[in-house]
């Protein structure tokens, strides 16, 4: 089976590597162009390009995948299947219809739930108990194509978006191989998505991490989990923006308004919410590294009675 692989970030790397290990013929890797990164704005290749070069696979980095030049290159290769994992560009029907087995996408949710750019974050923010990955046949709609296979996992109580990302990228690689094998054998029957069950996971932005202390403790904890490591949950302490990355819920033990710091100790910073109390275990002040509260308090103070905003 002649495969063209399209992907860009870390999430796509295990799938590319797995296809290669399973001896599929990856004739071309398509990824986004190198971009300036960091304080020095050094041109940096995407993770998929780095892996493709390591594996000795040709890399193609068009600014526009739907240009005449790009489509012509894909037509010359004549792939049996195009595998797409977090590529970063929308494909025209001319590309979608090119391979015999279609364009197969690995999506990090149990479709039709959480279509869109950030399913890993939103399943946690919304307090879901299960998630997984889905392979689907791509069409011109946003994550609306027929489903092929699914793999499911339970969501642990303290699982963060960063850890979930790493679990799902490995799960997705395994599921994609099962999907390719099933397509070759003719053992997979595609299933249309039920539109009435669909939901959307919009792209994340920095403001989404702002904590509203008038929310319930569980909602705030889920926000912290779902925005870790990026864009990070945050609040204001004496007009300073601090990031919060590890919290636990405890029963409210002292009355006070939402956002009020009711206790500060080596165990954490305890803040009232709408219902219970939130124990903050890790914080990060501007220009500083993330620290356990216990370590922060060794050389700094955090005032009890302050209202976080």
PDB file of C-alpha atoms in Angstrom, residues 6-301:
ATOM      1  CA  UNK A   6       0.294  14.442   6.293  1.00  0.00           C
ATOM      2  CA  UNK A   7       1.001  15.732   9.786  1.00  0.00           C
ATOM      3  CA  UNK A   8       2.867  18.432  11.663  1.00  0.00           C
ATOM      4  CA  UNK A   9       3.117  18.409  15.510  1.00  0.00           C
ATOM      5  CA  UNK A  10       4.359  15.912  18.086  1.00  0.00           C
ATOM      6  CA  UNK A  11       0.938  14.238  18.154  1.00  0.00           C
ATOM      7  CA  UNK A  12       1.460  12.968  14.589  1.00  0.00           C
ATOM      8  CA  UNK A  13       4.965  11.532  15.076  1.00  0.00           C
ATOM      9  CA  UNK A  14       4.064   8.142  16.637  1.00  0.00           C
ATOM     10  CA  UNK A  15       1.633   7.423  13.801  1.00  0.00           C
ATOM     11  CA  UNK A  16       4.239   8.144  11.123  1.00  0.00           C
ATOM     12  CA  UNK A  17       6.773   6.019  12.975  1.00  0.00           C
ATOM     13  CA  UNK A  18       4.302   3.148  13.391  1.00  0.00           C
ATOM     14  CA  UNK A  19       3.392   3.124   9.689  1.00  0.00           C
ATOM     15  CA  UNK A  20       7.093   2.931   8.862  1.00  0.00           C
ATOM     16  CA  UNK A  21       7.713   0.141  11.400  1.00  0.00           C
ATOM     17  CA  UNK A  22       4.831  -1.880   9.970  1.00  0.00           C
ATOM     18  CA  UNK A  23       6.579  -1.782   6.555  1.00  0.00           C
ATOM     19  CA  UNK A  24       4.017   0.294   4.735  1.00  0.00           C
ATOM     20  CA  UNK A  25       5.541   2.211   1.836  1.00  0.00           C
ATOM     21  CA  UNK A  26       5.505   5.844   2.934  1.00  0.00           C
ATOM     22  CA  UNK A  27       6.457   7.545  -0.313  1.00  0.00           C
ATOM     23  CA  UNK A  28       6.018  11.140   0.881  1.00  0.00           C
ATOM     24  CA  UNK A  29       5.555  13.099   4.107  1.00  0.00           C
ATOM     25  CA  UNK A  30       3.687  16.400   3.794  1.00  0.00           C
ATOM     26  CA  UNK A  31       4.064  18.841   6.677  1.00  0.00           C
ATOM     27  CA  UNK A  32       3.832  22.558   7.353  1.00  0.00           C
ATOM     28  CA  UNK A  33       6.785  24.823   6.489  1.00  0.00           C
ATOM     29  CA  UNK A  34       9.513  25.583   9.016  1.00  0.00           C
ATOM     30  CA  UNK A  35       8.557  28.499  11.265  1.00  0.00           C
ATOM     31  CA  UNK A  36      10.508  30.965  13.451  1.00  0.00           C
ATOM     32  CA  UNK A  37      10.387  29.896  17.070  1.00  0.00           C
ATOM     33  CA  UNK A  38      11.634  31.062  20.468  1.00  0.00           C
ATOM     34  CA  UNK A  39      13.165  34.356  21.505  1.00  0.00           C
ATOM     35  CA  UNK A  40      15.776  34.204  18.764  1.00  0.00           C
ATOM     36  CA  UNK A  41      13.111  33.464  16.119  1.00  0.00           C
ATOM     37  CA  UNK A  42      15.257  30.650  14.752  1.00  0.00           C
ATOM     38  CA  UNK A  43      13.675  28.752  11.854  1.00  0.00           C
ATOM     39  CA  UNK A  44      12.523  25.459  13.352  1.00  0.00           C
ATOM     40  CA  UNK A  45      11.285  22.363  11.495  1.00  0.00           C
ATOM     41  CA  UNK A  46       8.037  20.736  12.646  1.00  0.00           C
ATOM     42  CA  UNK A  47       8.424  17.486  14.622  1.00  0.00           C
ATOM     43  CA  UNK A  48       7.048  15.387  11.749  1.00  0.00           C
ATOM     44  CA  UNK A  49       9.745  16.701   9.401  1.00  0.00           C
ATOM     45  CA  UNK A  50      12.443  15.793  11.911  1.00  0.00           C
ATOM     46  CA  UNK A  51      11.092  12.233  12.186  1.00  0.00           C
ATOM     47  CA  UNK A  52      10.673  11.867   8.417  1.00  0.00           C
ATOM     48  CA  UNK A  53      14.289  12.928   7.818  1.00  0.00           C
ATOM     49  CA  UNK A  54      15.392  10.421  10.469  1.00  0.00           C
ATOM     50  CA  UNK A  55      13.496   7.678   8.622  1.00  0.00           C
ATOM     51  CA  UNK A  56      14.838   8.747   5.221  1.00  0.00           C
ATOM     52  CA  UNK A  57      11.445   9.719   3.781  1.00  0.00           C
ATOM     53  CA  UNK A  58      11.015  12.565   1.288  1.00  0.00           C
ATOM     54  CA  UNK A  59       9.468  15.679   2.852  1.00  0.00           C
ATOM     55  CA  UNK A  60       7.192  18.191   1.089  1.00  0.00           C
ATOM     56  CA  UNK A  61       6.338  21.492   2.839  1.00  0.00           C
ATOM     57  CA  UNK A  62       3.965  23.566   0.725  1.00  0.00           C
ATOM     58  CA  UNK A  63       2.546  26.826   2.028  1.00  0.00           C
ATOM     59  CA  UNK A  64      -0.714  25.798   0.337  1.00  0.00           C
ATOM     60  CA  UNK A  65      -1.511  22.120  -0.037  1.00  0.00           C
ATOM     61  CA  UNK A  66      -4.372  22.880  -2.439  1.00  0.00           C
ATOM     62  CA  UNK A  67      -2.187  24.719  -4.972  1.00  0.00           C
ATOM     63  CA  UNK A  68      -1.865  23.329  -8.485  1.00  0.00           C
ATOM     64  CA  UNK A  69       1.774  22.426  -7.806  1.00  0.00           C
ATOM     65  CA  UNK A  70       0.900  20.477  -4.645  1.00  0.00           C
ATOM     66  CA  UNK A  71      -1.966  18.605  -6.248  1.00  0.00           C
ATOM     67  CA  UNK A  72       0.222  17.746  -9.250  1.00  0.00           C
ATOM     68  CA  UNK A  73       2.894  16.289  -6.946  1.00  0.00           C
ATOM     69  CA  UNK A  74       0.348  14.132  -5.155  1.00  0.00           C
ATOM     70  CA  UNK A  75      -1.084  12.950  -8.465  1.00  0.00           C
ATOM     71  CA  UNK A  76       2.394  11.883  -9.608  1.00  0.00           C
ATOM     72  CA  UNK A  77       2.832   9.769  -6.488  1.00  0.00           C
ATOM     73  CA  UNK A  78      -0.657   8.286  -6.914  1.00  0.00           C
ATOM     74  CA  UNK A  79      -1.091   7.165  -3.281  1.00  0.00           C
ATOM     75  CA  UNK A  80      -3.396   4.307  -2.339  1.00  0.00           C
ATOM     76  CA  UNK A  81      -4.194   6.163   0.875  1.00  0.00           C
ATOM     77  CA  UNK A  82      -3.423   9.520   2.465  1.00  0.00           C
ATOM     78  CA  UNK A  83      -3.092   9.456   6.261  1.00  0.00           C
ATOM     79  CA  UNK A  84      -3.766  12.796   7.951  1.00  0.00           C
ATOM     80  CA  UNK A  85      -2.887  13.501  11.609  1.00  0.00           C
ATOM     81  CA  UNK A  86      -3.078  17.100  12.841  1.00  0.00           C
ATOM     82  CA  UNK A  87      -1.713  18.430   9.556  1.00  0.00           C
ATOM     83  CA  UNK A  88      -2.914  22.041   9.811  1.00  0.00           C
ATOM     84  CA  UNK A  89      -4.525  22.703   6.419  1.00  0.00           C
ATOM     85  CA  UNK A  90      -7.940  21.862   4.968  1.00  0.00           C
ATOM     86  CA  UNK A  91      -7.847  19.534   1.962  1.00  0.00           C
ATOM     87  CA  UNK A  92      -9.877  20.209  -1.187  1.00  0.00           C
ATOM     88  CA  UNK A  93     -12.090  17.497  -2.641  1.00  0.00           C
ATOM     89  CA  UNK A  94      -9.588  17.052  -5.475  1.00  0.00           C
ATOM     90  CA  UNK A  95      -7.121  15.682  -2.905  1.00  0.00           C
ATOM     91  CA  UNK A  96      -9.738  13.890  -0.802  1.00  0.00           C
ATOM     92  CA  UNK A  97     -10.876  11.918  -3.848  1.00  0.00           C
ATOM     93  CA  UNK A  98      -7.384  11.102  -5.117  1.00  0.00           C
ATOM     94  CA  UNK A  99      -6.467   7.895  -3.195  1.00  0.00           C
ATOM     95  CA  UNK A 100      -8.230   4.573  -3.750  1.00  0.00           C
ATOM     96  CA  UNK A 101      -8.815   4.110  -0.013  1.00  0.00           C
ATOM     97  CA  UNK A 102      -9.460   7.792   0.629  1.00  0.00           C
ATOM     98  CA  UNK A 103      -7.917  10.185   3.132  1.00  0.00           C
ATOM     99  CA  UNK A 104      -7.882   8.672   6.624  1.00  0.00           C
ATOM    100  CA  UNK A 105      -7.809  11.023   9.600  1.00  0.00           C
ATOM    101  CA  UNK A 106      -6.809  10.135  13.170  1.00  0.00           C
ATOM    102  CA  UNK A 107      -8.929  12.317  15.451  1.00  0.00           C
ATOM    103  CA  UNK A 108      -8.369  12.593  19.220  1.00  0.00           C
ATOM    104  CA  UNK A 109     -11.945  12.073  20.386  1.00  0.00           C
ATOM    105  CA  UNK A 110     -14.786   9.598  20.193  1.00  0.00           C
ATOM    106  CA  UNK A 111     -16.596  11.100  17.232  1.00  0.00           C
ATOM    107  CA  UNK A 112     -19.076  12.601  16.639  1.00  0.00           C
ATOM    108  CA  UNK A 113     -18.320  14.242  20.001  1.00  0.00           C
ATOM    109  CA  UNK A 114     -15.643  16.922  20.126  1.00  0.00           C
ATOM    110  CA  UNK A 115     -15.082  17.698  16.484  1.00  0.00           C
ATOM    111  CA  UNK A 116     -12.632  20.517  15.948  1.00  0.00           C
ATOM    112  CA  UNK A 117      -9.161  21.660  16.930  1.00  0.00           C
ATOM    113  CA  UNK A 118      -8.876  20.963  20.678  1.00  0.00           C
ATOM    114  CA  UNK A 119     -10.743  17.802  21.723  1.00  0.00           C
ATOM    115  CA  UNK A 120      -8.062  16.766  24.232  1.00  0.00           C
ATOM    116  CA  UNK A 121      -8.521  19.987  26.205  1.00  0.00           C
ATOM    117  CA  UNK A 122     -12.286  20.190  26.072  1.00  0.00           C
ATOM    118  CA  UNK A 123     -13.039  16.631  27.200  1.00  0.00           C
ATOM    119  CA  UNK A 124     -11.203  17.506  30.428  1.00  0.00           C
ATOM    120  CA  UNK A 125     -12.638  21.013  30.809  1.00  0.00           C
ATOM    121  CA  UNK A 126     -16.124  19.536  30.404  1.00  0.00           C
ATOM    122  CA  UNK A 127     -15.448  16.777  32.941  1.00  0.00           C
ATOM    123  CA  UNK A 128     -15.912  13.805  30.618  1.00  0.00           C
ATOM    124  CA  UNK A 129     -15.209  10.344  32.059  1.00  0.00           C
ATOM    125  CA  UNK A 130     -14.143   8.613  28.833  1.00  0.00           C
ATOM    126  CA  UNK A 131     -12.389   9.636  25.628  1.00  0.00           C
ATOM    127  CA  UNK A 132     -10.375   8.008  22.875  1.00  0.00           C
ATOM    128  CA  UNK A 133      -9.439   8.207  19.221  1.00  0.00           C
ATOM    129  CA  UNK A 134     -11.375   7.687  16.006  1.00  0.00           C
ATOM    130  CA  UNK A 135     -10.211   6.980  12.481  1.00  0.00           C
ATOM    131  CA  UNK A 136     -12.486   8.365   9.801  1.00  0.00           C
ATOM    132  CA  UNK A 137     -12.789   8.929   6.082  1.00  0.00           C
ATOM    133  CA  UNK A 138     -12.268  12.611   5.458  1.00  0.00           C
ATOM    134  CA  UNK A 139     -14.762  14.741   3.564  1.00  0.00           C
ATOM    135  CA  UNK A 140     -15.088  18.494   3.034  1.00  0.00           C
ATOM    136  CA  UNK A 141     -16.905  19.046   6.367  1.00  0.00           C
ATOM    137  CA  UNK A 142     -15.059  19.583   9.652  1.00  0.00           C
ATOM    138  CA  UNK A 143     -14.493  16.108  11.150  1.00  0.00           C
ATOM    139  CA  UNK A 144     -17.831  14.948   9.727  1.00  0.00           C
ATOM    140  CA  UNK A 145     -16.699  11.965   7.639  1.00  0.00           C
ATOM    141  CA  UNK A 146     -17.743   8.355   8.107  1.00  0.00           C
ATOM    142  CA  UNK A 147     -16.072   6.614  11.057  1.00  0.00           C
ATOM    143  CA  UNK A 148     -13.888   3.534  10.597  1.00  0.00           C
ATOM    144  CA  UNK A 149     -12.548   2.395  13.990  1.00  0.00           C
ATOM    145  CA  UNK A 150     -12.535   3.671  17.576  1.00  0.00           C
ATOM    146  CA  UNK A 151     -10.384   3.058  20.633  1.00  0.00           C
ATOM    147  CA  UNK A 152     -11.621   4.126  24.063  1.00  0.00           C
ATOM    148  CA  UNK A 153     -10.019   4.893  27.445  1.00  0.00           C
ATOM    149  CA  UNK A 154     -11.198   5.985  30.882  1.00  0.00           C
ATOM    150  CA  UNK A 155     -10.159   9.435  32.090  1.00  0.00           C
ATOM    151  CA  UNK A 156      -8.443   9.365  35.494  1.00  0.00           C
ATOM    152  CA  UNK A 157      -9.515  11.982  38.025  1.00  0.00           C
ATOM    153  CA  UNK A 158      -6.269  13.989  37.931  1.00  0.00           C
ATOM    154  CA  UNK A 159      -5.302  13.445  34.301  1.00  0.00           C
ATOM    155  CA  UNK A 160      -4.033  16.620  32.600  1.00  0.00           C
ATOM    156  CA  UNK A 161      -4.241  17.603  28.941  1.00  0.00           C
ATOM    157  CA  UNK A 162      -0.492  17.113  28.493  1.00  0.00           C
ATOM    158  CA  UNK A 163      -0.570  13.537  29.783  1.00  0.00           C
ATOM    159  CA  UNK A 164      -3.763  12.739  27.870  1.00  0.00           C
ATOM    160  CA  UNK A 165      -2.152  14.078  24.674  1.00  0.00           C
ATOM    161  CA  UNK A 166       0.732  11.624  25.060  1.00  0.00           C
ATOM    162  CA  UNK A 167      -1.581   8.689  25.750  1.00  0.00           C
ATOM    163  CA  UNK A 168      -3.854   9.412  22.787  1.00  0.00           C
ATOM    164  CA  UNK A 169      -1.034   9.943  20.287  1.00  0.00           C
ATOM    165  CA  UNK A 170       0.189   6.391  21.008  1.00  0.00           C
ATOM    166  CA  UNK A 171      -3.345   5.012  20.949  1.00  0.00           C
ATOM    167  CA  UNK A 172      -3.970   6.774  17.637  1.00  0.00           C
ATOM    168  CA  UNK A 173      -0.893   5.220  16.051  1.00  0.00           C
ATOM    169  CA  UNK A 174      -2.051   1.715  16.981  1.00  0.00           C
ATOM    170  CA  UNK A 175      -5.587   2.375  15.762  1.00  0.00           C
ATOM    171  CA  UNK A 176      -4.345   3.711  12.427  1.00  0.00           C
ATOM    172  CA  UNK A 177      -2.429   0.485  11.758  1.00  0.00           C
ATOM    173  CA  UNK A 178      -5.538  -1.554  12.602  1.00  0.00           C
ATOM    174  CA  UNK A 179      -7.438   0.683  10.197  1.00  0.00           C
ATOM    175  CA  UNK A 180      -4.971   0.270   7.309  1.00  0.00           C
ATOM    176  CA  UNK A 181      -4.869  -3.486   7.822  1.00  0.00           C
ATOM    177  CA  UNK A 182      -8.652  -3.635   7.892  1.00  0.00           C
ATOM    178  CA  UNK A 183      -8.962  -1.590   4.722  1.00  0.00           C
ATOM    179  CA  UNK A 184      -6.542  -3.907   2.905  1.00  0.00           C
ATOM    180  CA  UNK A 185      -8.467  -6.954   4.074  1.00  0.00           C
ATOM    181  CA  UNK A 186     -11.847  -5.395   3.349  1.00  0.00           C
ATOM    182  CA  UNK A 187     -12.974  -6.100   6.926  1.00  0.00           C
ATOM    183  CA  UNK A 188     -13.953  -2.542   7.914  1.00  0.00           C
ATOM    184  CA  UNK A 189     -17.374  -1.078   7.260  1.00  0.00           C
ATOM    185  CA  UNK A 190     -17.588   2.708   7.539  1.00  0.00           C
ATOM    186  CA  UNK A 191     -20.286   4.157   9.808  1.00  0.00           C
ATOM    187  CA  UNK A 192     -21.888   7.594   9.269  1.00  0.00           C
ATOM    188  CA  UNK A 193     -21.734   9.979  12.218  1.00  0.00           C
ATOM    189  CA  UNK A 194     -24.932  10.773  14.092  1.00  0.00           C
ATOM    190  CA  UNK A 195     -25.289  14.550  13.770  1.00  0.00           C
ATOM    191  CA  UNK A 196     -27.599  14.739  16.780  1.00  0.00           C
ATOM    192  CA  UNK A 197     -24.753  13.507  19.018  1.00  0.00           C
ATOM    193  CA  UNK A 198     -22.103  15.868  17.681  1.00  0.00           C
ATOM    194  CA  UNK A 199     -20.294  18.539  19.679  1.00  0.00           C
ATOM    195  CA  UNK A 200     -17.515  20.997  18.933  1.00  0.00           C
ATOM    196  CA  UNK A 201     -14.088  21.574  20.518  1.00  0.00           C
ATOM    197  CA  UNK A 202     -12.933  25.053  19.442  1.00  0.00           C
ATOM    198  CA  UNK A 203      -9.295  26.108  19.294  1.00  0.00           C
ATOM    199  CA  UNK A 204      -7.738  27.148  22.595  1.00  0.00           C
ATOM    200  CA  UNK A 205      -6.586  30.676  23.407  1.00  0.00           C
ATOM    201  CA  UNK A 206      -4.792  32.229  26.378  1.00  0.00           C
ATOM    202  CA  UNK A 207      -7.927  33.807  27.880  1.00  0.00           C
ATOM    203  CA  UNK A 208      -9.678  30.444  28.245  1.00  0.00           C
ATOM    204  CA  UNK A 209      -7.507  29.670  31.266  1.00  0.00           C
ATOM    205  CA  UNK A 210      -8.887  32.508  33.402  1.00  0.00           C
ATOM    206  CA  UNK A 211     -10.361  31.128  36.624  1.00  0.00           C
ATOM    207  CA  UNK A 212     -13.770  32.361  37.730  1.00  0.00           C
ATOM    208  CA  UNK A 213     -13.839  31.671  41.471  1.00  0.00           C
ATOM    209  CA  UNK A 214     -17.635  31.922  41.493  1.00  0.00           C
ATOM    210  CA  UNK A 215     -17.674  28.625  39.570  1.00  0.00           C
ATOM    211  CA  UNK A 216     -17.858  25.279  41.373  1.00  0.00           C
ATOM    212  CA  UNK A 217     -14.651  23.676  42.619  1.00  0.00           C
ATOM    213  CA  UNK A 218     -15.008  20.753  40.199  1.00  0.00           C
ATOM    214  CA  UNK A 219     -15.430  23.102  37.228  1.00  0.00           C
ATOM    215  CA  UNK A 220     -12.290  25.008  38.218  1.00  0.00           C
ATOM    216  CA  UNK A 221     -10.313  21.808  38.741  1.00  0.00           C
ATOM    217  CA  UNK A 222     -11.387  20.585  35.307  1.00  0.00           C
ATOM    218  CA  UNK A 223     -10.290  23.911  33.798  1.00  0.00           C
ATOM    219  CA  UNK A 224      -6.866  23.556  35.424  1.00  0.00           C
ATOM    220  CA  UNK A 225      -6.496  19.988  34.110  1.00  0.00           C
ATOM    221  CA  UNK A 226      -7.720  20.872  30.638  1.00  0.00           C
ATOM    222  CA  UNK A 227      -5.381  23.832  30.175  1.00  0.00           C
ATOM    223  CA  UNK A 228      -2.217  22.165  31.488  1.00  0.00           C
ATOM    224  CA  UNK A 229       0.434  22.683  30.106  1.00  0.00           C
ATOM    225  CA  UNK A 230      -1.054  25.275  27.697  1.00  0.00           C
ATOM    226  CA  UNK A 231      -2.547  27.838  27.841  1.00  0.00           C
ATOM    227  CA  UNK A 232      -2.507  27.270  31.646  1.00  0.00           C
ATOM    228  CA  UNK A 233      -5.126  28.245  34.199  1.00  0.00           C
ATOM    229  CA  UNK A 234      -4.486  31.592  35.837  1.00  0.00           C
ATOM    230  CA  UNK A 235      -5.760  34.109  38.355  1.00  0.00           C
ATOM    231  CA  UNK A 236      -4.717  37.509  39.727  1.00  0.00           C
ATOM    232  CA  UNK A 237      -2.995  37.916  43.106  1.00  0.00           C
ATOM    233  CA  UNK A 238      -2.435  41.565  44.021  1.00  0.00           C
ATOM    234  CA  UNK A 239      -2.596  42.471  40.313  1.00  0.00           C
ATOM    235  CA  UNK A 240      -0.011  39.831  39.414  1.00  0.00           C
ATOM    236  CA  UNK A 241      -1.035  37.067  37.023  1.00  0.00           C
ATOM    237  CA  UNK A 242      -0.174  33.687  38.508  1.00  0.00           C
ATOM    238  CA  UNK A 243      -0.518  30.328  36.795  1.00  0.00           C
ATOM    239  CA  UNK A 244      -2.004  27.373  38.640  1.00  0.00           C
ATOM    240  CA  UNK A 245      -1.215  23.829  37.567  1.00  0.00           C
ATOM    241  CA  UNK A 246      -2.106  21.386  40.357  1.00  0.00           C
ATOM    242  CA  UNK A 247      -5.208  21.520  42.554  1.00  0.00           C
ATOM    243  CA  UNK A 248      -7.371  19.315  44.744  1.00  0.00           C
ATOM    244  CA  UNK A 249     -10.909  19.801  46.032  1.00  0.00           C
ATOM    245  CA  UNK A 250     -11.448  19.900  49.812  1.00  0.00           C
ATOM    246  CA  UNK A 251     -14.603  20.497  51.834  1.00  0.00           C
ATOM    247  CA  UNK A 252     -15.097  24.171  52.696  1.00  0.00           C
ATOM    248  CA  UNK A 253     -13.833  24.726  56.253  1.00  0.00           C
ATOM    249  CA  UNK A 254     -14.098  28.511  56.542  1.00  0.00           C
ATOM    250  CA  UNK A 255     -16.713  30.921  55.266  1.00  0.00           C
ATOM    251  CA  UNK A 256     -15.705  33.616  52.808  1.00  0.00           C
ATOM    252  CA  UNK A 257     -16.453  34.974  49.359  1.00  0.00           C
ATOM    253  CA  UNK A 258     -15.432  33.040  46.241  1.00  0.00           C
ATOM    254  CA  UNK A 259     -11.769  33.658  45.495  1.00  0.00           C
ATOM    255  CA  UNK A 260     -10.841  34.381  49.111  1.00  0.00           C
ATOM    256  CA  UNK A 261      -7.604  32.809  50.333  1.00  0.00           C
ATOM    257  CA  UNK A 262      -8.699  31.167  53.596  1.00  0.00           C
ATOM    258  CA  UNK A 263      -5.505  29.316  54.488  1.00  0.00           C
ATOM    259  CA  UNK A 264      -1.836  29.289  53.444  1.00  0.00           C
ATOM    260  CA  UNK A 265       0.460  26.454  54.526  1.00  0.00           C
ATOM    261  CA  UNK A 266       3.019  24.016  53.150  1.00  0.00           C
ATOM    262  CA  UNK A 267       0.068  21.850  52.127  1.00  0.00           C
ATOM    263  CA  UNK A 268      -1.078  24.527  49.705  1.00  0.00           C
ATOM    264  CA  UNK A 269      -3.040  27.726  49.189  1.00  0.00           C
ATOM    265  CA  UNK A 270      -6.707  27.162  50.053  1.00  0.00           C
ATOM    266  CA  UNK A 271      -9.250  29.253  48.144  1.00  0.00           C
ATOM    267  CA  UNK A 272     -13.032  29.312  48.452  1.00  0.00           C
ATOM    268  CA  UNK A 273     -15.148  28.676  45.365  1.00  0.00           C
ATOM    269  CA  UNK A 274     -18.908  28.696  44.798  1.00  0.00           C
ATOM    270  CA  UNK A 275     -19.286  25.520  46.857  1.00  0.00           C
ATOM    271  CA  UNK A 276     -16.150  23.783  48.131  1.00  0.00           C
ATOM    272  CA  UNK A 277     -12.568  24.890  48.653  1.00  0.00           C
ATOM    273  CA  UNK A 278      -9.691  24.472  46.217  1.00  0.00           C
ATOM    274  CA  UNK A 279      -6.244  23.472  47.462  1.00  0.00           C
ATOM    275  CA  UNK A 280      -3.613  24.929  45.114  1.00  0.00           C
ATOM    276  CA  UNK A 281      -0.408  22.882  45.133  1.00  0.00           C
ATOM    277  CA  UNK A 282       1.654  24.477  42.344  1.00  0.00           C
ATOM    278  CA  UNK A 283       1.910  28.113  41.258  1.00  0.00           C
ATOM    279  CA  UNK A 284       3.979  30.195  38.877  1.00  0.00           C
ATOM    280  CA  UNK A 285       4.564  33.931  39.178  1.00  0.00           C
ATOM    281  CA  UNK A 286       5.510  36.061  36.121  1.00  0.00           C
ATOM    282  CA  UNK A 287       9.106  35.473  35.053  1.00  0.00           C
ATOM    283  CA  UNK A 288       9.510  32.591  37.504  1.00  0.00           C
ATOM    284  CA  UNK A 289       9.419  28.822  37.161  1.00  0.00           C
ATOM    285  CA  UNK A 290       6.481  26.725  38.296  1.00  0.00           C
ATOM    286  CA  UNK A 291       6.948  25.729  41.952  1.00  0.00           C
ATOM    287  CA  UNK A 292       5.261  23.643  44.607  1.00  0.00           C
ATOM    288  CA  UNK A 293       3.604  25.951  47.120  1.00  0.00           C
ATOM    289  CA  UNK A 294       5.753  24.399  49.843  1.00  0.00           C
ATOM    290  CA  UNK A 295       8.911  25.451  47.983  1.00  0.00           C
ATOM    291  CA  UNK A 296       7.558  28.898  47.139  1.00  0.00           C
ATOM    292  CA  UNK A 297       6.798  29.661  50.783  1.00  0.00           C
ATOM    293  CA  UNK A 298      10.402  28.971  51.820  1.00  0.00           C
ATOM    294  CA  UNK A 299      11.447  32.384  50.527  1.00  0.00           C
ATOM    295  CA  UNK A 300       8.169  34.185  49.826  1.00  0.00           C
ATOM    296  CA  UNK A 301       4.862  35.077  51.440  1.00  0.00           C
TER     297      UNK A 301
END
